[in-house]
Short mmCIF file of C-alpha atoms and ligand atoms in Angstrom, two decimals:
data_model
loop_
_atom_site.label_atom_id
_atom_site.label_comp_id
_atom_site.label_asym_id
_atom_site.label_seq_id
_atom_site.Cartn_x
_atom_site.Cartn_y
_atom_site.Cartn_z
CA UNK K 25 4.02 -12.44 -2.94
CA UNK K 26 7.24 -14.48 -2.35
CA UNK K 27 10.12 -12.89 -2.51
CA UNK K 28 11.71 -14.46 -5.36
CA UNK K 29 8.86 -14.35 -7.08
CA UNK K 30 7.86 -12.60 -9.66
CA UNK K 31 5.01 -10.62 -10.65
CA UNK K 32 2.37 -12.27 -13.75
CA UNK K 33 1.34 -9.91 -16.57
CA UNK K 34 0.34 -11.26 -19.56
CA UNK K 35 -1.30 -9.81 -23.01
CA UNK K 36 -3.14 -11.92 -25.24
CA UNK K 37 -3.83 -10.39 -29.12
CA UNK K 38 -5.84 -13.31 -30.40
CA UNK K 39 -8.39 -13.34 -33.27
CA UNK K 40 -11.51 -11.51 -30.89
CA UNK K 41 -11.77 -10.09 -27.73
CA UNK K 42 -13.92 -13.66 -26.11
CA UNK K 43 -10.24 -15.15 -27.03
CA UNK K 44 -7.87 -12.77 -26.29
CA UNK K 45 -9.72 -12.95 -22.29
CA UNK K 46 -9.79 -16.37 -22.12
CA UNK K 47 -6.11 -16.47 -23.35
CA UNK K 48 -5.45 -13.99 -19.98
CA UNK K 49 -7.66 -15.90 -17.61
CA UNK K 50 -5.63 -19.15 -18.86
CA UNK K 51 -1.82 -17.68 -18.57
CA UNK K 52 -3.31 -16.58 -14.80
CA UNK K 53 -3.83 -19.65 -13.79
CA UNK K 54 -7.51 -20.37 -15.07
CA UNK K 55 -11.17 -18.73 -14.39
CA UNK K 56 -12.25 -22.19 -12.65
CA UNK K 57 -8.76 -22.45 -10.39
CA UNK K 58 -8.90 -18.48 -9.47
CA UNK K 59 -12.84 -18.80 -8.94
CA UNK K 60 -15.07 -20.49 -6.53
CA UNK K 61 -18.10 -22.42 -7.38
CA UNK K 62 -21.35 -20.15 -5.71
CA UNK K 63 -19.23 -17.21 -4.70
CA UNK K 64 -19.13 -13.40 -5.54
CA UNK K 65 -17.67 -11.48 -7.84
CA UNK K 66 -17.72 -7.81 -8.27
CA UNK K 67 -17.55 -6.17 -11.72
CA UNK K 68 -15.50 -3.27 -11.60
CA UNK K 69 -15.46 -1.04 -14.85
CA UNK K 70 -14.30 2.05 -15.72
CA UNK K 71 -17.66 3.44 -16.07
CA UNK K 72 -16.39 6.67 -14.87
CA UNK K 73 -18.22 9.08 -18.08
CA UNK K 74 -21.18 9.29 -20.36
CA UNK K 75 -18.98 8.82 -23.16
CA UNK K 76 -19.43 5.80 -25.92
CA UNK K 77 -17.84 2.65 -26.62
CA UNK K 78 -16.63 5.01 -29.83
CA UNK K 79 -14.53 6.85 -27.29
CA UNK K 80 -12.62 4.54 -25.40
CA UNK K 81 -13.25 6.37 -22.26
CA UNK K 82 -14.90 3.55 -20.63
CA UNK K 83 -14.19 0.07 -20.87
CA UNK K 84 -15.80 -0.82 -24.11
CA UNK K 85 -18.61 -3.84 -24.10
CA UNK K 86 -17.86 -6.20 -25.68
CA UNK K 87 -14.90 -6.19 -23.31
CA UNK K 88 -16.92 -6.65 -20.22
CA UNK K 89 -19.44 -9.10 -21.99
CA UNK K 90 -16.30 -10.94 -22.48
CA UNK K 91 -15.32 -11.25 -18.49
CA UNK K 92 -18.32 -12.06 -17.89
CA UNK K 93 -18.60 -14.62 -20.02
CA UNK K 94 -14.99 -16.10 -18.68
CA UNK K 95 -16.67 -15.48 -15.09
CA UNK K 96 -19.61 -17.51 -15.91
CA UNK K 97 -17.52 -19.94 -16.87
CA UNK K 98 -16.59 -20.61 -12.92
CA UNK K 99 -20.71 -20.70 -12.74
CA UNK K 100 -20.42 -17.95 -9.24
CA UNK K 101 -23.26 -17.16 -7.81
CA UNK K 102 -23.83 -13.89 -8.42
CA UNK K 103 -22.01 -11.04 -11.09
CA UNK K 104 -22.50 -7.54 -10.11
CA UNK K 105 -21.12 -4.50 -12.26
CA UNK K 106 -20.19 -1.69 -9.76
CA UNK K 107 -19.58 1.79 -11.01
CA UNK K 108 -19.40 4.89 -8.67
CA UNK K 109 -18.80 7.57 -12.02
CA UNK K 110 -16.57 11.21 -11.93
CA UNK K 111 -17.93 13.35 -9.71
CA UNK K 112 -21.05 15.42 -10.90
CA UNK K 113 -22.12 12.30 -13.56
CA UNK K 114 -24.67 9.68 -12.83
CA UNK K 115 -23.51 6.58 -12.72
CA UNK K 116 -26.39 4.68 -14.28
CA UNK K 117 -26.34 6.78 -17.12
CA UNK K 118 -22.74 6.43 -17.48
CA UNK K 119 -23.69 2.92 -17.61
CA UNK K 120 -25.78 3.03 -20.55
CA UNK K 121 -23.69 5.41 -22.81
CA UNK K 122 -20.75 3.24 -22.38
CA UNK K 123 -23.20 -0.06 -23.80
CA UNK K 124 -21.71 -1.85 -20.74
CA UNK K 125 -26.06 -1.27 -19.19
CA UNK K 126 -26.77 -2.93 -22.28
CA UNK K 127 -24.00 -5.55 -21.71
CA UNK K 128 -25.42 -6.20 -18.19
CA UNK K 129 -29.34 -6.96 -19.04
CA UNK K 130 -28.44 -9.18 -22.24
CA UNK K 131 -26.49 -11.34 -20.16
CA UNK K 132 -28.27 -11.12 -17.10
CA UNK K 133 -25.65 -9.58 -14.50
CA UNK K 134 -26.68 -7.31 -11.99
CA UNK K 135 -25.63 -3.13 -12.39
CA UNK K 136 -24.47 -1.37 -8.84
CA UNK K 137 -24.00 2.06 -8.78
CA UNK K 138 -21.81 2.52 -5.72
CA UNK K 139 -23.31 6.30 -5.53
CA UNK K 140 -26.32 5.46 -4.31
CA UNK K 141 -25.72 2.70 -1.49
CA UNK K 142 -26.38 3.40 2.03
CA UNK K 143 -25.02 0.08 3.63
CA UNK K 144 -21.28 1.61 3.90
CA UNK K 145 -18.55 0.52 6.46
CA UNK K 146 -15.98 3.17 7.36
CA UNK K 147 -12.59 1.68 6.94
CA UNK K 148 -10.03 2.84 8.88
CA UNK K 149 -6.72 2.41 6.31
CA UNK K 150 -3.36 0.84 7.33
CA UNK K 151 -0.31 3.07 6.67
CA UNK K 152 -2.45 6.18 5.42
CA UNK K 153 -0.22 7.69 2.78
CA UNK K 154 -2.86 11.08 2.21
CA UNK K 155 -5.29 12.69 4.47
CA UNK K 156 -7.80 9.87 4.37
CA UNK K 157 -6.77 7.75 7.22
CA UNK K 158 -11.11 6.01 7.42
CA UNK K 159 -12.45 5.08 3.47
CA UNK K 160 -16.53 4.78 3.53
CA UNK K 161 -16.65 1.52 1.05
CA UNK K 162 -20.05 -0.69 0.46
CA UNK K 163 -20.49 -3.73 2.21
CA UNK K 164 -20.70 -5.47 -0.92
CA UNK K 165 -17.89 -4.87 -2.15
CA UNK K 166 -15.96 -5.80 0.73
CA UNK K 167 -18.35 -8.76 1.21
CA UNK K 168 -17.64 -10.30 -2.01
CA UNK K 169 -15.08 -12.93 -2.87
CA UNK K 170 -13.76 -11.30 -5.42
CA UNK K 171 -13.52 -7.75 -7.23
CA UNK K 172 -12.04 -7.70 -10.58
CA UNK K 173 -10.64 -4.26 -11.64
CA UNK K 174 -11.53 -4.24 -15.20
CA UNK K 175 -10.27 -0.67 -16.19
CA UNK K 176 -9.47 0.71 -19.24
CA UNK K 177 -5.84 2.20 -20.64
CA UNK K 178 -5.91 5.79 -21.46
CA UNK K 179 -4.37 8.93 -21.46
CA UNK K 180 -5.91 11.61 -18.27
CA UNK K 181 -5.47 15.41 -17.44
CA UNK K 182 -4.80 14.38 -13.85
CA UNK K 183 -2.93 11.30 -13.74
CA UNK K 184 -1.07 11.23 -17.00
CA UNK K 185 -3.00 7.85 -17.75
CA UNK K 186 -4.98 5.24 -15.69
CA UNK K 187 -5.23 2.29 -15.78
CA UNK K 188 -5.66 -0.16 -13.22
CA UNK K 189 -4.32 1.32 -9.58
CA UNK K 190 -6.30 4.29 -10.24
CA UNK K 191 -9.73 2.41 -11.48
CA UNK K 192 -10.54 1.95 -8.33
CA UNK K 193 -10.90 5.52 -7.82
CA UNK K 194 -14.54 4.83 -9.06
CA UNK K 195 -15.50 2.96 -5.63
CA UNK K 196 -15.51 5.87 -3.08
CA UNK K 197 -19.04 8.00 -3.18
CA UNK K 198 -18.33 11.67 -4.32
CA UNK K 199 -17.03 12.98 -0.63
CA UNK K 200 -14.60 10.72 -0.43
CA UNK K 201 -13.56 11.71 -4.02
CA UNK K 202 -13.54 15.16 -3.45
CA UNK K 203 -11.54 14.59 -0.21
CA UNK K 204 -8.98 12.25 -2.67
CA UNK K 205 -8.47 15.93 -4.98
CA UNK K 206 -7.49 18.14 -1.68
CA UNK K 207 -4.79 17.49 -0.44
CA UNK K 208 -3.05 14.61 -2.15
CA UNK K 209 -4.82 12.37 -5.15
CA UNK K 210 -1.76 9.51 -6.08
CA UNK K 211 -1.38 8.75 -2.55
CA UNK K 212 -5.01 9.37 -1.64
CA UNK K 213 -5.54 6.41 -4.98
CA UNK K 214 -3.01 4.18 -3.19
CA UNK K 215 -5.06 4.56 0.08
CA UNK K 216 -8.44 3.72 -1.15
CA UNK K 217 -6.65 0.58 -3.17
CA UNK K 218 -5.69 -0.47 0.47
CA UNK K 219 -9.25 0.21 1.07
CA UNK K 220 -11.06 -2.06 -1.17
CA UNK K 221 -8.62 -4.86 -2.42
CA UNK K 222 -9.27 -6.08 -5.87
CA UNK K 223 -7.84 -9.18 -6.69
CA UNK K 224 -8.02 -9.30 -10.32
CA UNK K 225 -6.50 -6.95 -13.08
CA UNK K 226 -7.82 -7.48 -16.71
CA UNK K 227 -6.99 -3.85 -18.30
CA UNK K 228 -9.28 -3.12 -22.02
CA UNK K 229 -6.76 -2.60 -24.53
CA UNK K 230 -8.26 -2.62 -27.64
CA UNK K 231 -8.55 0.69 -28.14
CA UNK K 232 -7.17 3.23 -25.68
CA UNK K 233 -7.24 6.29 -25.01
CA UNK K 234 -4.65 8.92 -26.56
CA UNK K 235 -4.35 12.07 -26.93
CA UNK K 236 -6.27 14.90 -24.11
CA UNK K 237 -8.40 12.02 -22.56
CA UNK K 238 -10.53 11.89 -20.69
CA UNK K 239 -12.96 14.68 -22.16
CA UNK K 240 -11.19 15.05 -25.69
CA UNK K 241 -10.19 11.91 -26.41
CA UNK K 242 -8.36 10.39 -29.32
CA UNK K 243 -8.86 6.60 -29.78
CA UNK K 244 -5.97 3.90 -31.12
CA UNK K 245 -6.80 0.64 -31.81
CA UNK K 246 -3.73 -1.54 -29.42
CA UNK K 247 -5.52 -5.00 -29.78
CA UNK K 248 -5.02 -6.40 -26.67
CA UNK K 249 -6.27 -7.73 -23.63
CA UNK K 250 -3.37 -7.67 -20.34
CA UNK K 251 -4.42 -9.02 -16.81
CA UNK K 252 -1.93 -9.36 -13.53
CA UNK K 253 -2.55 -10.20 -9.88
CA UNK K 254 -0.10 -6.75 -9.41
CA UNK K 255 -2.15 -3.70 -10.71
CA UNK K 256 1.39 -1.50 -10.24
CA UNK K 257 3.47 -4.60 -12.70
CA UNK K 258 0.67 -4.36 -14.76
CA UNK K 259 0.00 -0.82 -15.43
CA UNK K 260 4.41 -0.64 -15.44
CA UNK K 261 4.16 -2.86 -18.67
CA UNK K 262 1.02 -1.50 -20.07
CA UNK K 263 3.13 1.72 -21.06
CA UNK K 264 5.74 0.37 -21.96
CA UNK K 265 3.04 -1.11 -24.53
CA UNK K 266 1.76 2.53 -25.58
CA UNK K 267 5.34 4.39 -25.69
CA UNK K 268 4.43 5.97 -22.13
CA UNK K 269 8.28 7.00 -19.94
CA UNK K 270 7.46 5.83 -16.96
CA UNK K 271 10.43 7.85 -15.27
CA UNK K 272 8.29 11.11 -15.50
CA UNK K 273 4.87 9.25 -13.89
CA UNK K 274 5.57 10.29 -10.57
CA UNK K 275 2.60 7.70 -9.57
CA UNK K 276 5.03 4.80 -9.61
CA UNK K 277 7.68 6.36 -7.30
CA UNK K 278 4.55 6.54 -4.93
CA UNK K 279 2.48 2.93 -5.32
CA UNK K 280 6.86 1.11 -4.80
CA UNK K 281 6.69 3.12 -1.73
CA UNK K 282 3.08 2.05 -0.66
CA UNK K 283 4.15 -1.68 -1.10
CA UNK K 284 1.36 -2.10 -3.75
CA UNK K 285 3.30 -4.04 -6.53
CA UNK K 286 6.42 -3.79 -7.79
CA UNK K 287 8.38 -1.23 -10.20
CA UNK K 288 11.32 -2.99 -11.16
CA UNK K 289 11.68 -5.01 -14.73
CA UNK K 290 13.48 -7.94 -13.15
CA UNK K 291 10.63 -8.80 -10.92
CA UNK K 292 8.39 -9.19 -13.58
CA UNK K 293 7.56 -11.62 -16.32
CA UNK K 294 5.34 -10.88 -18.90
CA UNK K 295 3.92 -13.83 -19.78
CA UNK K 296 1.84 -14.62 -23.89
CA UNK K 297 2.65 -11.76 -26.64
CA UNK K 298 5.68 -9.59 -25.48
CA UNK K 299 5.78 -5.97 -25.00
CA UNK K 300 7.82 -5.46 -28.28
CA UNK K 301 5.64 -7.36 -30.96
CA UNK K 302 2.50 -5.24 -29.68
CA UNK K 303 3.77 -1.73 -29.08
CA UNK K 304 1.79 0.84 -30.79
CA UNK K 305 3.09 4.84 -29.41
CA UNK K 306 0.41 6.45 -27.99
CA UNK K 307 0.37 10.37 -28.29
CA UNK K 308 0.18 11.61 -24.72
CA UNK K 309 0.78 15.15 -24.58
CA UNK K 310 0.66 15.24 -20.44
CA UNK K 311 4.56 14.88 -20.91
CA UNK K 312 7.92 16.70 -21.43
CA UNK K 313 9.65 19.56 -20.89
CA UNK K 314 6.73 21.80 -18.87
CA UNK K 315 9.18 24.93 -18.39
CA UNK K 316 10.25 25.53 -22.19
CA UNK K 317 7.14 24.39 -23.88
CA UNK K 318 5.18 27.68 -23.98
CA UNK K 319 8.41 30.03 -23.86
CA UNK K 320 6.47 33.19 -24.61
CA UNK K 321 5.48 32.71 -20.87
CA UNK K 322 6.80 33.17 -17.24
CA UNK K 323 6.48 29.33 -17.25
CA UNK K 324 7.87 28.18 -13.13
CA UNK K 325 7.43 24.73 -12.37
CA UNK K 326 9.88 23.19 -10.23
CA UNK K 327 8.82 20.12 -8.29
CA UNK K 328 5.63 20.65 -9.92
CA UNK K 329 4.46 16.77 -10.05
CA UNK K 330 3.43 14.47 -12.90
CA UNK K 331 -0.28 15.56 -12.19
CA UNK K 332 -0.01 19.27 -12.51
CA UNK K 333 2.62 18.77 -15.15
CA UNK K 334 -0.32 17.00 -17.01
CA UNK K 335 -3.04 19.94 -16.27
CA UNK K 336 0.02 22.89 -17.08
CA UNK K 337 -0.32 21.07 -20.92
CA UNK K 338 -4.36 20.57 -20.66
CA UNK K 339 -4.69 23.72 -19.80
CA UNK K 340 -1.82 26.22 -21.74
CA UNK K 341 -2.63 23.96 -24.97
CA UNK K 342 -6.22 25.05 -25.07
CA UNK K 343 -5.53 28.67 -24.30
CA UNK K 344 -4.09 28.42 -27.58
CA UNK K 345 -7.42 26.11 -28.91
CA UNK K 346 -9.33 29.68 -27.60
CA UNK K 347 -7.42 31.84 -29.83
CA UNK K 348 -6.34 33.67 -26.12
CA UNK K 349 -3.02 32.26 -25.43
CA UNK K 350 -1.12 35.91 -26.92
CA UNK K 351 -3.07 38.16 -25.33
CA UNK K 352 -2.18 36.91 -21.65
CA UNK K 353 1.16 35.81 -22.07
CA UNK K 354 1.97 38.95 -19.80
CA UNK K 355 1.05 36.42 -16.38
CA UNK K 356 3.10 34.26 -14.40
CA UNK K 357 2.01 30.74 -14.06
CA UNK K 358 3.55 29.02 -10.10
CA UNK K 359 3.66 25.54 -10.31
CA UNK K 360 5.13 23.46 -7.94
CA UNK K 361 6.60 23.69 -4.35
CA UNK K 362 10.57 25.00 -5.17
CA UNK K 363 9.68 28.82 -7.00
CA UNK K 364 9.53 31.95 -6.36
CA UNK K 365 7.08 34.44 -7.57
CA UNK K 366 8.17 38.22 -9.48
CA UNK K 367 6.86 41.21 -8.28
CA UNK K 368 3.66 41.53 -10.47
CA UNK K 369 0.15 42.40 -9.09
CA UNK K 370 -1.66 39.67 -7.77
CA UNK K 371 -3.43 39.78 -10.70
CA UNK K 372 -1.03 38.82 -13.55
CA UNK K 373 0.14 35.55 -11.06
CA UNK K 374 -1.62 32.04 -11.42
CA UNK K 375 -0.58 30.24 -8.45
CA UNK K 376 -1.39 26.58 -9.25
CA UNK K 377 -1.78 23.79 -6.87
CA UNK K 378 -2.42 23.08 -2.66
CA UNK K 379 1.86 23.55 -3.15
CA UNK K 380 1.70 27.42 -4.38
CA UNK K 381 -0.85 28.00 -1.09
CA UNK K 382 2.05 29.81 0.93
CA UNK K 383 1.93 32.58 -1.49
CA UNK K 384 -1.80 33.43 -2.02
CA UNK K 385 -2.13 36.76 -1.16
CA UNK K 386 0.19 37.11 -4.17
CA UNK K 387 -1.24 35.71 -7.02
CA UNK K 388 -4.54 33.87 -7.67
CA UNK K 389 -4.45 30.48 -5.94
CA UNK K 390 -6.55 27.87 -7.04
CA UNK K 391 -6.76 25.34 -4.69
CA UNK K 392 -6.92 21.30 -5.02
CA UNK K 393 -3.47 18.34 -5.49
CA UNK K 394 -3.75 18.73 -8.15
CA UNK K 395 -7.04 21.44 -8.62
CA UNK K 396 -9.18 20.83 -10.98
CA UNK K 397 -8.59 19.80 -14.52
CA UNK K 398 -9.67 22.67 -15.95
CA UNK K 399 -9.47 25.80 -13.54
CA UNK K 400 -5.68 27.03 -14.68
CA UNK K 401 -7.31 28.08 -18.35
CA UNK K 402 -10.71 29.33 -16.73
CA UNK K 403 -8.15 31.05 -14.46
CA UNK K 404 -6.75 32.69 -16.50
CA UNK K 405 -9.98 33.42 -19.10
CA UNK K 406 -12.33 34.59 -16.70
CA UNK K 407 -9.88 36.74 -14.29
CA UNK K 408 -11.28 35.30 -10.98
CA UNK K 409 -10.40 31.91 -9.06
CA UNK K 410 -12.06 28.70 -10.75
CA UNK K 411 -12.21 25.85 -8.38
CA UNK K 412 -15.60 23.42 -8.23
CA UNK K 413 -15.14 23.35 -4.46
CA UNK K 414 -16.76 27.21 -4.48
CA UNK K 415 -20.20 27.06 -4.03
CA UNK K 416 -22.24 27.04 -7.54
CA UNK K 417 -18.73 27.27 -9.78
CA UNK K 418 -19.13 24.31 -11.51
CA UNK K 419 -22.77 25.09 -12.37
CA UNK K 420 -22.02 28.76 -13.36
CA UNK K 421 -18.45 28.29 -14.89
CA UNK K 422 -17.01 25.38 -15.72
CA UNK K 423 -19.85 23.78 -16.97
CA UNK K 424 -20.90 26.36 -19.61
CA UNK K 425 -17.59 27.64 -20.38
CA UNK K 426 -15.94 24.09 -20.83
CA UNK K 427 -19.19 23.40 -23.13
CA UNK K 428 -19.30 27.02 -24.87
CA UNK K 429 -15.33 26.39 -25.40
CA UNK K 430 -15.10 22.64 -26.74
CA UNK K 431 -15.56 23.29 -30.29
CA UNK K 432 -12.64 25.08 -30.79
CA UNK K 433 -11.05 23.02 -28.56
CA UNK K 434 -11.80 19.47 -29.77
CA UNK K 435 -11.10 20.93 -33.85
CA UNK K 436 -7.60 21.92 -32.28
CA UNK K 437 -7.03 18.35 -30.71
CA UNK K 438 -7.97 16.52 -34.32
CA UNK K 439 -5.13 18.22 -35.42
CA UNK K 440 -2.53 17.54 -33.03
CA UNK K 441 -3.70 13.95 -33.33
CA UNK K 442 -3.41 13.73 -37.11
CA UNK K 443 -0.38 15.68 -36.89
CA UNK K 444 1.15 13.06 -34.22
CA UNK K 445 -0.15 10.15 -35.53
CA UNK K 446 1.65 10.99 -39.18
CA UNK K 447 4.88 9.94 -37.86
CA UNK K 448 4.60 8.70 -34.06
CA UNK K 449 8.39 7.31 -33.24
CA UNK K 450 8.80 11.23 -34.49
CA UNK K 451 7.82 12.74 -31.85
S1 LIG Q 528 -0.79 20.74 -5.90
FE1 LIG Q 528 1.72 20.50 -6.07
S2 LIG Q 528 1.85 17.99 -4.61
FE2 LIG Q 528 -0.58 18.39 -5.38
S3 LIG Q 528 -0.17 16.91 -7.56
FE3 LIG Q 528 0.44 19.79 -7.72
S4 LIG Q 528 2.31 19.71 -7.57
FE4 LIG Q 528 2.35 17.64 -6.72
#
């Protein structure tokens, strides 16, 4: 982008999804100017979990169809819908359950499971910021003429929210995915972005997943499609639309440092609808004052990133939902790098995340940056460190516990969502 040129973020709210998608492409220059006849176009929706369209966890089939039809106007030679679902999830199953597979078949475009690809290129990441110096990316993605990033806007337990930038995490296979969680997920996301370099971003914000998404989402109708060449500006404006305080989300600082786009509102031009006209406050329980939110507990979270704070919220509320909050309130929970620990038995101190590792011999240390989403509550509940990297832990502890705990948790979340949406602006 030229120095004085503003990043354009387009917002459309038309009577149909198709009209909104077309409007966004038009506001960004028109699909036939963006894509040339005979080119190869990869569409990267979010199909990370096996969740149906009613949950708003995956890009909606309707939005995917609208983008395919818009792209077809440019007469590309191939349109490929590509995804690598979350660790432990089967991509093809996610395509089916999300409704995207039906759309691909009906529209005559290819479905592509990145996890199953053998033809990978080990790309060097320029100026890498995490431990990802090289990253294996399918040759198909690297050689495509265009990658259209097609996320859905949603709350996210380990990143506060998920939109354009985070969606590209779904272009790597499980091994890189797992590596991304072990050091610094935010910076690793930036590194993967540099390696993959999508050129167009279209956000599905027709229905967004609020609340304790992605595993216990509360859908909310916002009714818009957004688009931009700049993923950071797009994420920033998407947050403005749903009332997320971007100052509380560390990822924007990291994206700024990594030079992936602009976080300066003076350098962003919103075209089409304006934020104030489409604003709809979303319930996003992953933000707020974490130190005082659970006064019955000794919570130490000085210096914690927003990712670990979001996980703290998810896990503390899960303890409440399961009715095991009070009985464990003798525990100290340490999150973030700038904390001291009390003189207590080892099983009374839970250390959450890599930056508490220096105390590992004095408490129950859960590794990860950030750790797995449910590691904290399951460690409290079971009295042993629960970490998906421990062999057998996912199959024997994490999955069965989450399944058993889900009904109580779901009921708790529904009640909280009802309370929030009765008066969203007062929260
Ligand atoms: S482990 Fe530490 S550095 Fe990593 S996300 Fe959590 S608070 Fe941030």
